[in-house]
Amino acid sequence: MEIMYKNTRDASEMVTASQAILNGLANNGGLYVPTEIPKLDVPMEALSEMSYQEIAYEVMSRFYTDFTEEELKTCIERAYDEKFDTPNIAALKVAGRACFLELFHGATVAFKDMALSILPHLMITAARKNQAKEDIVILTATSGDTGKAALAGFAGVEGTKIIVFYPKDGVSPIQKKQMVTQVGDNTLVVGIDGNFDEAQTGVKKMFSDAVMNQELAEHGFRFSSANSINVGRLIPQVVYYVYAYAKLFRNGKVSPGEKINIVVPTGNFGNILAAFYAKEMGLPVAKLICASNENKVLYDFFTTGVYDRNRPFILTSSPSMDILISSNLERLIYRLCGEDSEKNAALMEELSTTGKYTITEEMKEGLSVFYGNYASEEETKEAIRKMYETNGYVMDPHTAVAACVYEKYRNETGDDAVTVIASTASPYKFTRSVMDAIEPDNTESDDFKLADRLAELSGVAIPQAIAGIRTAEVRHTKTCAVDEMPDTVRSFLWN
Ligand SMILES: *Cc1c(COP(=O)(O)O)cnc(C)c1O
């Protein structure tokens, strides 16, 4: 069965999977959604014998129907290799009352690696399939994390270049070190004299600059974006939920057909939407538990049916969830509207003009598989401490938000079904917050020394991705003013 991709805001647009991956965003700012969620018609007995890569093929081939078997298998092979520090790619660890699905064994020790390691390969394959001869140029502005994960994914991938702009004085020392030590001749990392918003605006301007796009085409390049709304990022995230269930099944933790709950620390709503897709494919899932930090727009939305971004933006210890507009939620809203692109477009228009929208009672009923709640900063810290003291397991603050919300859910409902918590970052990525929770008296000011101490306490070795940057050579020293960004791009690409 051929799966096509339609636009959530324009019923007249319909493209193939490879075109959706290549385009990223649909017309009028809409998102691409599959015309149907395919069924995972492989018995669990068979899936439970498969490797991560084999399951990835089973899931992705059902969504990306215009890719050949060889194309997809090549992408998967190139993505899920020794860049990951476990041959299983994702790891399942039992601690306390839940199973942690560790999604942080890739190049930047956070879950974005799961999708960003395959996106470049999907993109160049998609380009070839659509007779796009140009090399792909990824332009990104970053406030820290996404930039590094994208760099790691695209580095050394033939047919692509990646240019990352970051605010020179606006990222943490470790984040900066991670980026400026990036290897790969196709990578460029530039610090700008300005803040993140200016970097972001500069990048957006280049994307929409007709003259610059023309110049690029003349030199054999085209811009593309590695944004989290790309279906080339969304679908690879479905894989690990299927993988987790298959592992539980194999280990006798669930019996045939037994439903599990999934808890996801949520920001842009991509990861939890992937879990929803897994459920729609037929994976036995009962509740999808959406965990927020103090920026609890989603919790309020699930409770009231009103999505309202008009509120103060709170900086928390789980920065990747400090988000007021969860872009991927639009895909769910579109479904709740009965796939009516006009209704959806009207709600999104309201969001952009007034900062809020309200869904109908009928639409709200469609949200019953979700449970939303949030954790305060104090609760998050307490969750890290308690988990460490009772089970010896160390969680990063994002995962701790999820664990805390799971406890709230259990206390409220008494539901003791097998539950998987998506564990989205290594504690070593947020050493300071983690150490503040488990050893509050420690006054060490050097982050690397703190990491050494965390290794002693947790018995988990410092991942190579963190240890390596201590001594790595700085390869990117370029800085520029905001208005010099286009010339910086030109001179990297063809001067
Ligand atoms: C991006 C990110 C999240 C949020 O995931 P979404 O798909 O945006 O909801 C959670 N934790 C970490 C560590 C992340 O990097």
Short mmCIF file of C-alpha atoms and ligand atoms in Angstrom, two decimals:
data_model
loop_
_atom_site.label_atom_id
_atom_site.label_comp_id
_atom_site.label_asym_id
_atom_site.label_seq_id
_atom_site.Cartn_x
_atom_site.Cartn_y
_atom_site.Cartn_z
CA MET A 1 0.00 0.00 0.00
CA GLU A 2 1.38 3.38 -1.01
CA ILE A 3 1.48 5.95 1.80
CA MET A 4 1.43 9.56 0.65
CA TYR A 5 1.91 12.69 2.73
CA LYS A 6 -0.67 15.44 2.90
CA ASN A 7 -0.50 19.00 4.17
CA THR A 8 -2.26 19.77 7.50
CA ARG A 9 -3.20 23.23 6.17
CA ASP A 10 -3.88 22.69 2.48
CA ALA A 11 -5.93 19.76 1.19
CA SER A 12 -4.62 20.23 -2.35
CA GLU A 13 -1.03 19.32 -1.53
CA MET A 14 -0.04 15.68 -1.54
CA VAL A 15 3.52 14.36 -1.96
CA THR A 16 5.51 11.14 -1.68
CA ALA A 17 7.54 10.28 1.42
CA SER A 18 10.80 11.24 -0.26
CA GLN A 19 9.39 14.59 -1.37
CA ALA A 20 8.09 15.25 2.15
CA ILE A 21 11.56 14.55 3.57
CA LEU A 22 13.21 16.77 0.98
CA ASN A 23 10.76 19.66 1.44
CA GLY A 24 10.68 19.51 5.26
CA LEU A 25 7.86 21.97 5.75
CA ALA A 26 4.70 21.88 3.58
CA ASN A 27 3.15 24.93 1.86
CA ASN A 28 1.62 27.72 4.00
CA GLY A 29 3.59 26.56 7.02
CA GLY A 30 1.65 23.28 7.21
CA LEU A 31 3.14 19.94 8.22
CA TYR A 32 3.16 16.70 6.26
CA VAL A 33 1.19 13.79 7.71
CA PRO A 34 0.83 10.28 6.32
CA THR A 35 -2.48 9.66 4.53
CA GLU A 36 -2.87 6.65 6.80
CA ILE A 37 -0.97 5.11 9.69
CA PRO A 38 0.16 1.75 8.31
CA LYS A 39 -0.35 -1.41 10.36
CA LEU A 40 2.68 -3.21 11.70
CA ASP A 41 1.71 -6.56 10.23
CA VAL A 42 4.64 -8.53 11.65
CA PRO A 43 3.97 -10.90 14.59
CA MET A 44 5.56 -9.86 17.90
CA GLU A 45 7.28 -13.26 18.05
CA ALA A 46 9.17 -12.31 14.89
CA LEU A 47 9.89 -8.73 15.98
CA SER A 48 11.25 -9.95 19.30
CA GLU A 49 14.00 -11.86 17.48
CA MET A 50 15.07 -8.83 15.46
CA SER A 51 17.91 -6.34 15.93
CA TYR A 52 17.25 -2.61 16.25
CA GLN A 53 18.20 -2.15 12.60
CA GLU A 54 15.84 -4.90 11.45
CA ILE A 55 12.93 -3.41 13.39
CA ALA A 56 13.84 -0.01 11.96
CA TYR A 57 13.42 -1.47 8.51
CA GLU A 58 10.04 -3.04 9.33
CA VAL A 59 8.69 0.26 10.69
CA MET A 60 10.22 2.66 8.20
CA SER A 61 9.42 0.63 5.09
CA ARG A 62 5.73 0.88 5.98
CA PHE A 63 5.84 4.68 6.11
CA TYR A 64 8.41 5.44 3.41
CA THR A 65 6.79 3.42 0.68
CA ASP A 66 8.58 5.05 -2.25
CA PHE A 67 12.03 4.02 -0.97
CA THR A 68 13.38 0.70 -2.24
CA GLU A 69 14.40 -1.99 0.22
CA GLU A 70 18.05 -1.43 -0.65
CA GLU A 71 17.81 2.34 -0.21
CA LEU A 72 16.24 2.07 3.23
CA LYS A 73 18.56 -0.66 4.43
CA THR A 74 21.57 1.37 3.35
CA CYS A 75 20.29 4.44 5.24
CA ILE A 76 19.68 2.34 8.37
CA GLU A 77 23.08 0.67 8.18
CA ARG A 78 24.88 4.00 7.87
CA ALA A 79 22.91 5.63 10.69
CA TYR A 80 22.85 2.98 13.40
CA ASP A 81 26.47 1.90 13.64
CA GLU A 82 29.45 2.46 15.97
CA LYS A 83 28.38 6.06 16.47
CA PHE A 84 26.27 4.48 19.22
CA ASP A 85 28.03 3.17 22.31
CA THR A 86 25.76 0.12 22.58
CA PRO A 87 25.22 -2.40 19.77
CA ASN A 88 21.52 -2.40 20.70
CA ILE A 89 21.34 1.35 19.83
CA ALA A 90 18.74 1.92 22.57
CA ALA A 91 18.97 0.31 26.02
CA LEU A 92 16.23 -0.81 28.38
CA LYS A 93 17.01 -0.52 32.13
CA VAL A 94 14.70 -1.45 34.98
CA ALA A 95 14.81 0.83 38.02
CA GLY A 96 12.08 1.19 40.60
CA ARG A 97 8.61 0.75 39.17
CA ALA A 98 9.43 1.55 35.55
CA CYS A 99 11.62 0.57 32.63
CA PHE A 100 13.84 3.29 31.27
CA LEU A 101 14.24 3.29 27.52
CA GLU A 102 17.65 4.97 27.22
CA LEU A 103 17.72 6.95 24.00
CA PHE A 104 21.04 8.63 24.74
CA HIS A 105 23.67 6.24 23.45
CA GLY A 106 24.45 8.23 20.29
CA ALA A 107 27.04 10.83 19.36
CA THR A 108 25.73 13.68 21.52
CA VAL A 109 24.30 11.56 24.35
CA ALA A 110 20.73 12.79 23.87
CA PHE A 111 17.68 11.43 22.11
CA LYS A 112 17.86 13.73 19.06
CA ASP A 113 20.70 11.47 17.84
CA MET A 114 18.16 8.69 17.25
CA ALA A 115 16.61 10.63 14.36
CA LEU A 116 19.41 12.99 13.34
CA SER A 117 21.79 10.12 12.63
CA ILE A 118 19.51 8.82 9.87
CA LEU A 119 18.00 12.06 8.52
CA PRO A 120 21.05 13.02 6.36
CA HIS A 121 20.98 9.62 4.63
CA LEU A 122 17.24 9.80 4.06
CA MET A 123 17.67 13.30 2.63
CA ILE A 124 20.36 12.51 0.10
CA THR A 125 18.51 9.37 -0.96
CA ALA A 126 15.33 11.44 -1.32
CA ALA A 127 17.22 14.04 -3.37
CA ARG A 128 18.53 11.40 -5.77
CA LYS A 129 15.09 9.82 -6.14
CA ASN A 130 13.63 13.19 -7.11
CA GLN A 131 16.36 14.03 -9.58
CA ALA A 132 17.61 16.87 -7.39
CA LYS A 133 21.26 16.98 -8.41
CA GLU A 134 22.34 19.70 -6.00
CA ASP A 135 24.20 19.06 -2.79
CA ILE A 136 22.12 19.71 0.30
CA VAL A 137 23.14 22.59 2.54
CA ILE A 138 21.76 22.46 6.06
CA LEU A 139 21.63 25.86 7.74
CA THR A 140 20.88 25.93 11.45
CA ALA A 141 20.81 28.49 14.22
CA THR A 142 21.25 26.89 17.60
CA SER A 143 21.09 27.85 21.23
CA GLY A 144 23.15 24.76 22.01
CA ASP A 145 21.88 21.23 21.64
CA THR A 146 20.20 20.76 18.29
CA GLY A 147 23.17 22.28 16.49
CA LYS A 148 25.57 19.71 17.82
CA ALA A 149 23.24 16.78 17.14
CA ALA A 150 22.73 17.98 13.56
CA LEU A 151 26.48 18.48 13.08
CA ALA A 152 27.17 14.97 14.32
CA GLY A 153 24.52 13.55 12.00
CA PHE A 154 25.62 15.35 8.84
CA ALA A 155 29.42 15.32 9.39
CA GLY A 156 31.14 13.42 6.62
CA VAL A 157 27.92 12.56 4.77
CA GLU A 158 28.68 12.89 1.09
CA GLY A 159 26.39 15.22 -0.85
CA THR A 160 25.70 17.42 2.19
CA LYS A 161 27.18 20.46 3.93
CA ILE A 162 26.13 21.78 7.29
CA ILE A 163 26.58 25.29 8.64
CA VAL A 164 25.69 26.07 12.24
CA PHE A 165 25.45 29.58 13.70
CA TYR A 166 25.43 30.00 17.46
CA PRO A 167 25.36 33.12 19.67
CA LYS A 168 29.05 33.62 20.55
CA ASP A 169 28.35 34.42 24.18
CA GLY A 170 25.04 32.58 24.52
CA VAL A 171 25.85 28.88 24.88
CA SER A 172 27.38 26.97 27.79
CA PRO A 173 31.17 26.30 27.72
CA ILE A 174 30.61 22.56 27.23
CA GLN A 175 28.07 23.13 24.44
CA LYS A 176 30.50 25.47 22.72
CA LYS A 177 33.38 23.03 23.07
CA GLN A 178 31.19 20.25 21.66
CA MET A 179 30.46 22.33 18.57
CA VAL A 180 33.83 23.95 17.84
CA THR A 181 35.61 20.60 18.01
CA GLN A 182 33.33 19.09 15.34
CA VAL A 183 35.25 17.13 12.70
CA GLY A 184 34.22 16.71 9.06
CA ASP A 185 35.24 18.84 6.05
CA ASN A 186 31.59 19.46 5.22
CA THR A 187 30.95 21.21 8.55
CA LEU A 188 31.22 24.87 9.49
CA VAL A 189 30.51 26.30 12.94
CA VAL A 190 30.33 30.06 13.34
CA GLY A 191 29.87 32.18 16.47
CA ILE A 192 27.89 35.35 15.80
CA ASP A 193 28.00 38.70 17.60
CA GLY A 194 24.37 38.55 18.65
CA ASN A 195 21.81 36.46 20.50
CA PHE A 196 19.97 33.31 19.46
CA ASP A 197 16.99 35.21 17.99
CA GLU A 198 19.30 37.21 15.74
CA ALA A 199 21.03 34.04 14.59
CA GLN A 200 17.64 32.46 13.92
CA THR A 201 16.35 35.49 12.01
CA GLY A 202 19.55 35.60 9.95
CA VAL A 203 19.11 31.95 8.97
CA LYS A 204 15.43 32.39 8.08
CA LYS A 205 16.29 35.37 5.88
CA MET A 206 18.78 33.33 3.90
CA PHE A 207 16.25 30.52 3.43
CA SER A 208 13.75 32.91 1.86
CA ASP A 209 16.26 35.10 -0.02
CA ALA A 210 15.46 34.46 -3.72
CA VAL A 211 18.78 35.88 -4.95
CA MET A 212 20.79 33.77 -2.59
CA ASN A 213 18.79 30.64 -3.48
CA GLN A 214 19.52 31.35 -7.14
CA GLU A 215 23.24 31.76 -6.44
CA LEU A 216 23.22 28.46 -4.57
CA ALA A 217 21.53 26.68 -7.46
CA GLU A 218 24.15 28.06 -9.86
CA HIS A 219 26.86 26.58 -7.69
CA GLY A 220 25.09 23.23 -7.37
CA PHE A 221 23.58 23.60 -3.89
CA ARG A 222 20.15 23.82 -2.29
CA PHE A 223 19.15 24.76 1.26
CA SER A 224 17.33 22.33 3.48
CA SER A 225 16.47 22.17 7.16
CA ALA A 226 16.93 19.50 9.80
CA ASN A 227 13.97 20.82 11.78
CA SER A 228 12.14 18.47 14.14
CA ILE A 229 8.93 18.69 12.11
CA ASN A 230 10.51 16.83 9.17
CA VAL A 231 8.88 13.41 8.68
CA GLY A 232 12.45 12.19 8.20
CA ARG A 233 12.86 12.78 11.94
CA LEU A 234 9.42 11.77 13.14
CA ILE A 235 9.19 8.24 11.73
CA PRO A 236 12.62 7.01 12.93
CA GLN A 237 11.34 7.85 16.43
CA VAL A 238 8.51 5.31 16.10
CA VAL A 239 11.12 2.55 15.85
CA TYR A 240 12.37 2.55 19.43
CA TYR A 241 8.90 2.14 20.92
CA VAL A 242 8.38 -0.98 18.86
CA TYR A 243 11.89 -2.11 19.79
CA ALA A 244 11.18 -1.55 23.51
CA TYR A 245 7.99 -3.59 23.39
CA ALA A 246 9.73 -6.37 21.45
CA LYS A 247 12.48 -6.51 24.10
CA LEU A 248 9.94 -6.63 26.95
CA PHE A 249 8.14 -9.42 25.11
CA ARG A 250 11.33 -11.37 24.55
CA ASN A 251 12.28 -11.05 28.22
CA GLY A 252 8.87 -12.28 29.33
CA LYS A 253 8.00 -8.94 30.94
CA VAL A 254 4.77 -8.69 28.92
CA SER A 255 2.52 -11.47 27.66
CA PRO A 256 1.11 -11.49 24.10
CA GLY A 257 -1.07 -8.44 23.53
CA GLU A 258 -0.51 -7.01 27.03
CA LYS A 259 -0.77 -3.23 26.98
CA ILE A 260 1.97 -0.99 28.30
CA ASN A 261 2.05 2.71 29.21
CA ILE A 262 4.61 5.07 27.75
CA VAL A 263 5.83 8.21 29.51
CA VAL A 264 7.56 10.92 27.46
CA PRO A 265 9.26 14.10 28.68
CA THR A 266 7.82 16.49 26.15
CA GLY A 267 8.78 19.77 24.48
CA ASN A 268 7.96 20.03 20.79
CA PHE A 269 5.63 16.98 20.97
CA GLY A 270 7.65 15.00 18.41
CA ASN A 271 8.76 12.12 20.59
CA ILE A 272 5.33 11.48 22.13
CA LEU A 273 3.63 11.79 18.74
CA ALA A 274 5.93 9.01 17.53
CA ALA A 275 4.70 6.88 20.46
CA PHE A 276 1.12 7.68 19.38
CA TYR A 277 1.96 6.54 15.83
CA ALA A 278 3.41 3.31 17.27
CA LYS A 279 0.11 2.73 19.07
CA GLU A 280 -1.85 3.47 15.89
CA MET A 281 0.32 0.95 14.04
CA GLY A 282 -1.03 -1.64 16.45
CA LEU A 283 1.58 -1.73 19.22
CA PRO A 284 -0.25 -2.67 22.46
CA VAL A 285 -0.17 0.66 24.29
CA ALA A 286 -2.72 1.87 26.85
CA LYS A 287 -1.82 5.37 28.05
CA LEU A 288 0.51 7.95 26.59
CA ILE A 289 1.72 10.03 29.50
CA CYS A 290 2.86 13.50 28.50
CA ALA A 291 5.27 15.02 31.03
CA SER A 292 5.99 18.75 31.09
CA ASN A 293 8.24 20.93 33.22
CA GLU A 294 7.09 24.28 34.63
CA ASN A 295 6.35 25.44 31.07
CA LYS A 296 3.18 23.38 31.33
CA VAL A 297 1.24 24.55 28.26
CA LEU A 298 0.48 20.95 27.32
CA TYR A 299 -0.74 19.96 30.77
CA ASP A 300 -3.14 22.92 30.72
CA PHE A 301 -4.21 21.97 27.20
CA PHE A 302 -5.00 18.35 28.14
CA THR A 303 -6.94 19.53 31.19
CA THR A 304 -8.91 22.40 29.68
CA GLY A 305 -8.89 22.03 25.89
CA VAL A 306 -7.35 25.49 25.64
CA TYR A 307 -3.88 25.86 24.15
CA ASP A 308 -2.50 29.14 25.45
CA ARG A 309 1.07 30.27 24.96
CA ASN A 310 0.47 33.68 26.58
CA ARG A 311 2.47 33.18 29.73
CA PRO A 312 5.99 33.84 31.03
CA PHE A 313 8.71 31.66 29.56
CA ILE A 314 10.44 29.84 32.42
CA LEU A 315 14.07 28.73 32.25
CA THR A 316 14.31 25.31 33.90
CA SER A 317 16.90 22.58 34.46
CA SER A 318 15.32 20.67 31.54
CA PRO A 319 16.00 23.27 28.81
CA SER A 320 15.03 21.06 25.86
CA MET A 321 11.46 21.14 27.21
CA ASP A 322 11.35 24.91 27.72
CA ILE A 323 8.93 25.38 24.86
CA LEU A 324 5.68 27.33 24.60
CA ILE A 325 4.70 26.27 21.08
CA SER A 326 4.85 22.52 20.58
CA SER A 327 5.02 22.41 16.77
CA ASN A 328 4.25 18.73 16.34
CA LEU A 329 0.98 19.02 18.28
CA GLU A 330 -0.48 20.37 15.03
CA ARG A 331 -0.38 16.85 13.61
CA LEU A 332 -2.61 15.62 16.43
CA ILE A 333 -4.94 18.62 16.20
CA TYR A 334 -5.38 17.92 12.49
CA ARG A 335 -6.51 14.38 13.31
CA LEU A 336 -8.85 15.59 16.04
CA CYS A 337 -10.42 17.95 13.46
CA GLY A 338 -11.31 14.90 11.38
CA GLU A 339 -8.37 15.69 9.03
CA ASP A 340 -10.06 18.91 8.00
CA SER A 341 -7.22 21.15 6.81
CA GLU A 342 -9.37 24.29 6.85
CA LYS A 343 -10.40 23.82 10.46
CA ASN A 344 -6.82 23.06 11.44
CA ALA A 345 -5.44 26.04 9.52
CA ALA A 346 -7.95 28.31 11.28
CA LEU A 347 -6.82 27.09 14.72
CA MET A 348 -3.16 27.57 13.79
CA GLU A 349 -3.92 31.04 12.49
CA GLU A 350 -5.53 31.85 15.85
CA LEU A 351 -2.43 30.57 17.60
CA SER A 352 -0.19 32.83 15.57
CA THR A 353 -2.35 35.95 15.94
CA THR A 354 -3.72 35.62 19.51
CA GLY A 355 -1.34 33.05 20.99
CA LYS A 356 -4.16 30.63 21.80
CA TYR A 357 -6.98 28.44 20.56
CA THR A 358 -9.73 26.26 22.06
CA ILE A 359 -10.75 22.85 20.76
CA THR A 360 -14.35 21.56 20.81
CA GLU A 361 -15.66 19.05 23.39
CA GLU A 362 -15.83 16.47 20.64
CA MET A 363 -12.17 16.99 19.74
CA LYS A 364 -11.26 16.81 23.40
CA GLU A 365 -12.73 13.31 23.62
CA GLY A 366 -10.11 12.22 21.12
CA LEU A 367 -7.43 13.07 23.68
CA SER A 368 -8.48 10.33 26.10
CA VAL A 369 -5.42 8.14 25.39
CA PHE A 370 -3.22 10.95 26.70
CA TYR A 371 -2.61 11.84 30.31
CA GLY A 372 -0.79 15.11 30.99
CA ASN A 373 0.90 16.41 34.10
CA TYR A 374 4.00 18.37 35.05
CA ALA A 375 6.86 18.51 37.53
CA SER A 376 8.14 21.63 39.27
CA GLU A 377 11.87 22.31 39.55
CA GLU A 378 11.85 21.18 43.18
CA GLU A 379 9.97 17.97 42.33
CA THR A 380 12.38 17.23 39.50
CA LYS A 381 15.39 17.54 41.76
CA GLU A 382 13.69 15.39 44.39
CA ALA A 383 12.90 12.73 41.77
CA ILE A 384 16.59 12.53 40.79
CA ARG A 385 17.68 12.24 44.42
CA LYS A 386 15.06 9.65 45.37
CA MET A 387 15.69 7.45 42.35
CA TYR A 388 19.42 7.52 43.06
CA GLU A 389 18.99 6.74 46.75
CA THR A 390 16.49 3.92 46.34
CA ASN A 391 17.65 2.31 43.11
CA GLY A 392 21.16 3.63 42.45
CA TYR A 393 19.99 4.83 39.04
CA VAL A 394 20.90 8.34 37.93
CA MET A 395 18.47 10.28 35.72
CA ASP A 396 19.04 13.53 33.84
CA PRO A 397 16.53 16.34 34.60
CA HIS A 398 14.39 15.68 31.47
CA THR A 399 13.99 12.02 32.36
CA ALA A 400 13.35 13.00 35.98
CA VAL A 401 10.40 15.18 34.91
CA ALA A 402 8.96 12.07 33.25
CA ALA A 403 9.61 9.84 36.26
CA CYS A 404 7.97 12.36 38.58
CA VAL A 405 4.88 12.67 36.37
CA TYR A 406 4.67 8.89 36.19
CA GLU A 407 4.56 8.71 40.01
CA LYS A 408 1.75 11.29 40.02
CA TYR A 409 -0.16 9.25 37.45
CA ARG A 410 0.25 6.05 39.46
CA ASN A 411 -0.82 7.68 42.67
CA GLU A 412 -3.88 9.17 41.01
CA THR A 413 -5.01 6.08 39.12
CA GLY A 414 -3.48 3.05 40.80
CA ASP A 415 -2.67 1.79 37.28
CA ASP A 416 0.25 -0.59 37.63
CA ALA A 417 0.59 -1.68 34.00
CA VAL A 418 4.13 -2.21 32.70
CA THR A 419 5.45 1.26 31.91
CA VAL A 420 8.27 2.51 29.72
CA ILE A 421 9.80 5.91 30.41
CA ALA A 422 11.58 7.54 27.47
CA SER A 423 14.95 8.53 28.90
CA THR A 424 16.06 11.38 26.69
CA ALA A 425 19.49 12.47 27.88
CA SER A 426 22.51 11.08 29.65
CA PRO A 427 22.96 12.47 33.17
CA TYR A 428 26.45 13.48 32.01
CA LYS A 429 24.95 16.03 29.68
CA PHE A 430 23.50 17.85 32.69
CA THR A 431 26.09 16.97 35.30
CA ARG A 432 25.66 20.13 37.33
CA SER A 433 21.89 19.81 37.87
CA VAL A 434 22.24 16.11 38.56
CA MET A 435 25.01 16.60 41.13
CA ASP A 436 23.04 19.40 42.78
CA ALA A 437 20.34 16.82 43.39
CA ILE A 438 22.40 13.87 44.58
CA GLU A 439 25.31 15.61 46.31
CA PRO A 440 24.10 19.13 47.15
CA ASP A 441 27.15 19.94 49.32
CA ASN A 442 29.61 19.43 46.48
CA THR A 443 31.12 22.83 45.59
CA GLU A 444 33.36 21.71 42.71
CA SER A 445 33.28 24.36 39.99
CA ASP A 446 34.94 22.41 37.16
CA ASP A 447 32.32 20.53 35.12
CA PHE A 448 34.71 17.78 34.09
CA LYS A 449 35.74 17.13 37.71
CA LEU A 450 32.07 16.99 38.63
CA ALA A 451 31.62 14.38 35.91
CA ASP A 452 34.43 12.32 37.45
CA ARG A 453 32.64 12.46 40.78
CA LEU A 454 29.34 11.43 39.17
CA ALA A 455 31.10 8.44 37.64
CA GLU A 456 32.28 7.38 41.13
CA LEU A 457 28.80 7.75 42.59
CA SER A 458 26.83 6.13 39.79
CA GLY A 459 29.22 3.42 38.66
CA VAL A 460 28.40 4.42 35.07
CA ALA A 461 31.45 5.39 33.02
CA ILE A 462 31.60 8.86 31.45
CA PRO A 463 30.46 8.43 27.83
CA GLN A 464 33.16 8.84 25.20
CA ALA A 465 31.18 11.71 23.63
CA ILE A 466 31.73 13.75 26.81
CA ALA A 467 35.17 12.47 27.77
CA GLY A 468 36.47 13.07 24.23
CA ILE A 469 35.81 16.79 24.17
CA ARG A 470 38.15 17.40 27.12
CA THR A 471 41.13 16.98 24.88
CA ALA A 472 39.62 17.44 21.40
CA GLU A 473 41.22 19.95 19.08
CA VAL A 474 39.33 23.19 18.35
CA ARG A 475 38.62 23.22 14.61
CA HIS A 476 36.17 26.10 14.26
CA THR A 477 37.24 29.59 15.32
CA LYS A 478 35.26 31.68 12.88
CA THR A 479 33.03 34.46 14.19
CA CYS A 480 31.04 37.09 12.31
CA ALA A 481 28.53 39.91 12.65
CA VAL A 482 24.86 39.13 11.97
CA ASP A 483 24.90 40.96 8.62
CA GLU A 484 27.96 38.99 7.51
CA MET A 485 26.15 35.65 7.77
CA PRO A 486 25.30 35.37 4.03
CA ASP A 487 28.89 36.11 2.97
CA THR A 488 30.17 33.58 5.47
CA VAL A 489 27.93 30.97 3.84
CA ARG A 490 29.05 31.98 0.33
CA SER A 491 32.73 31.81 1.13
CA PHE A 492 32.39 28.39 2.77
CA LEU A 493 30.46 26.97 -0.17
CA TRP A 494 32.26 28.33 -3.21
CA ASN A 495 34.88 31.01 -2.63
C1 LIG B 1 14.26 17.53 22.40
C2 LIG B 1 14.28 16.92 23.77
C3 LIG B 1 13.09 16.62 24.48
C4 LIG B 1 11.72 16.95 23.94
O1 LIG B 1 11.36 16.14 22.85
P1 LIG B 1 10.19 16.64 21.86
O2 LIG B 1 10.19 15.65 20.76
O3 LIG B 1 10.60 18.02 21.41
O4 LIG B 1 8.94 16.66 22.65
C5 LIG B 1 13.20 16.02 25.73
N1 LIG B 1 14.40 15.76 26.28
C6 LIG B 1 15.54 16.04 25.65
C7 LIG B 1 16.83 15.75 26.33
C8 LIG B 1 15.54 16.62 24.38
O5 LIG B 1 16.70 16.90 23.76
#
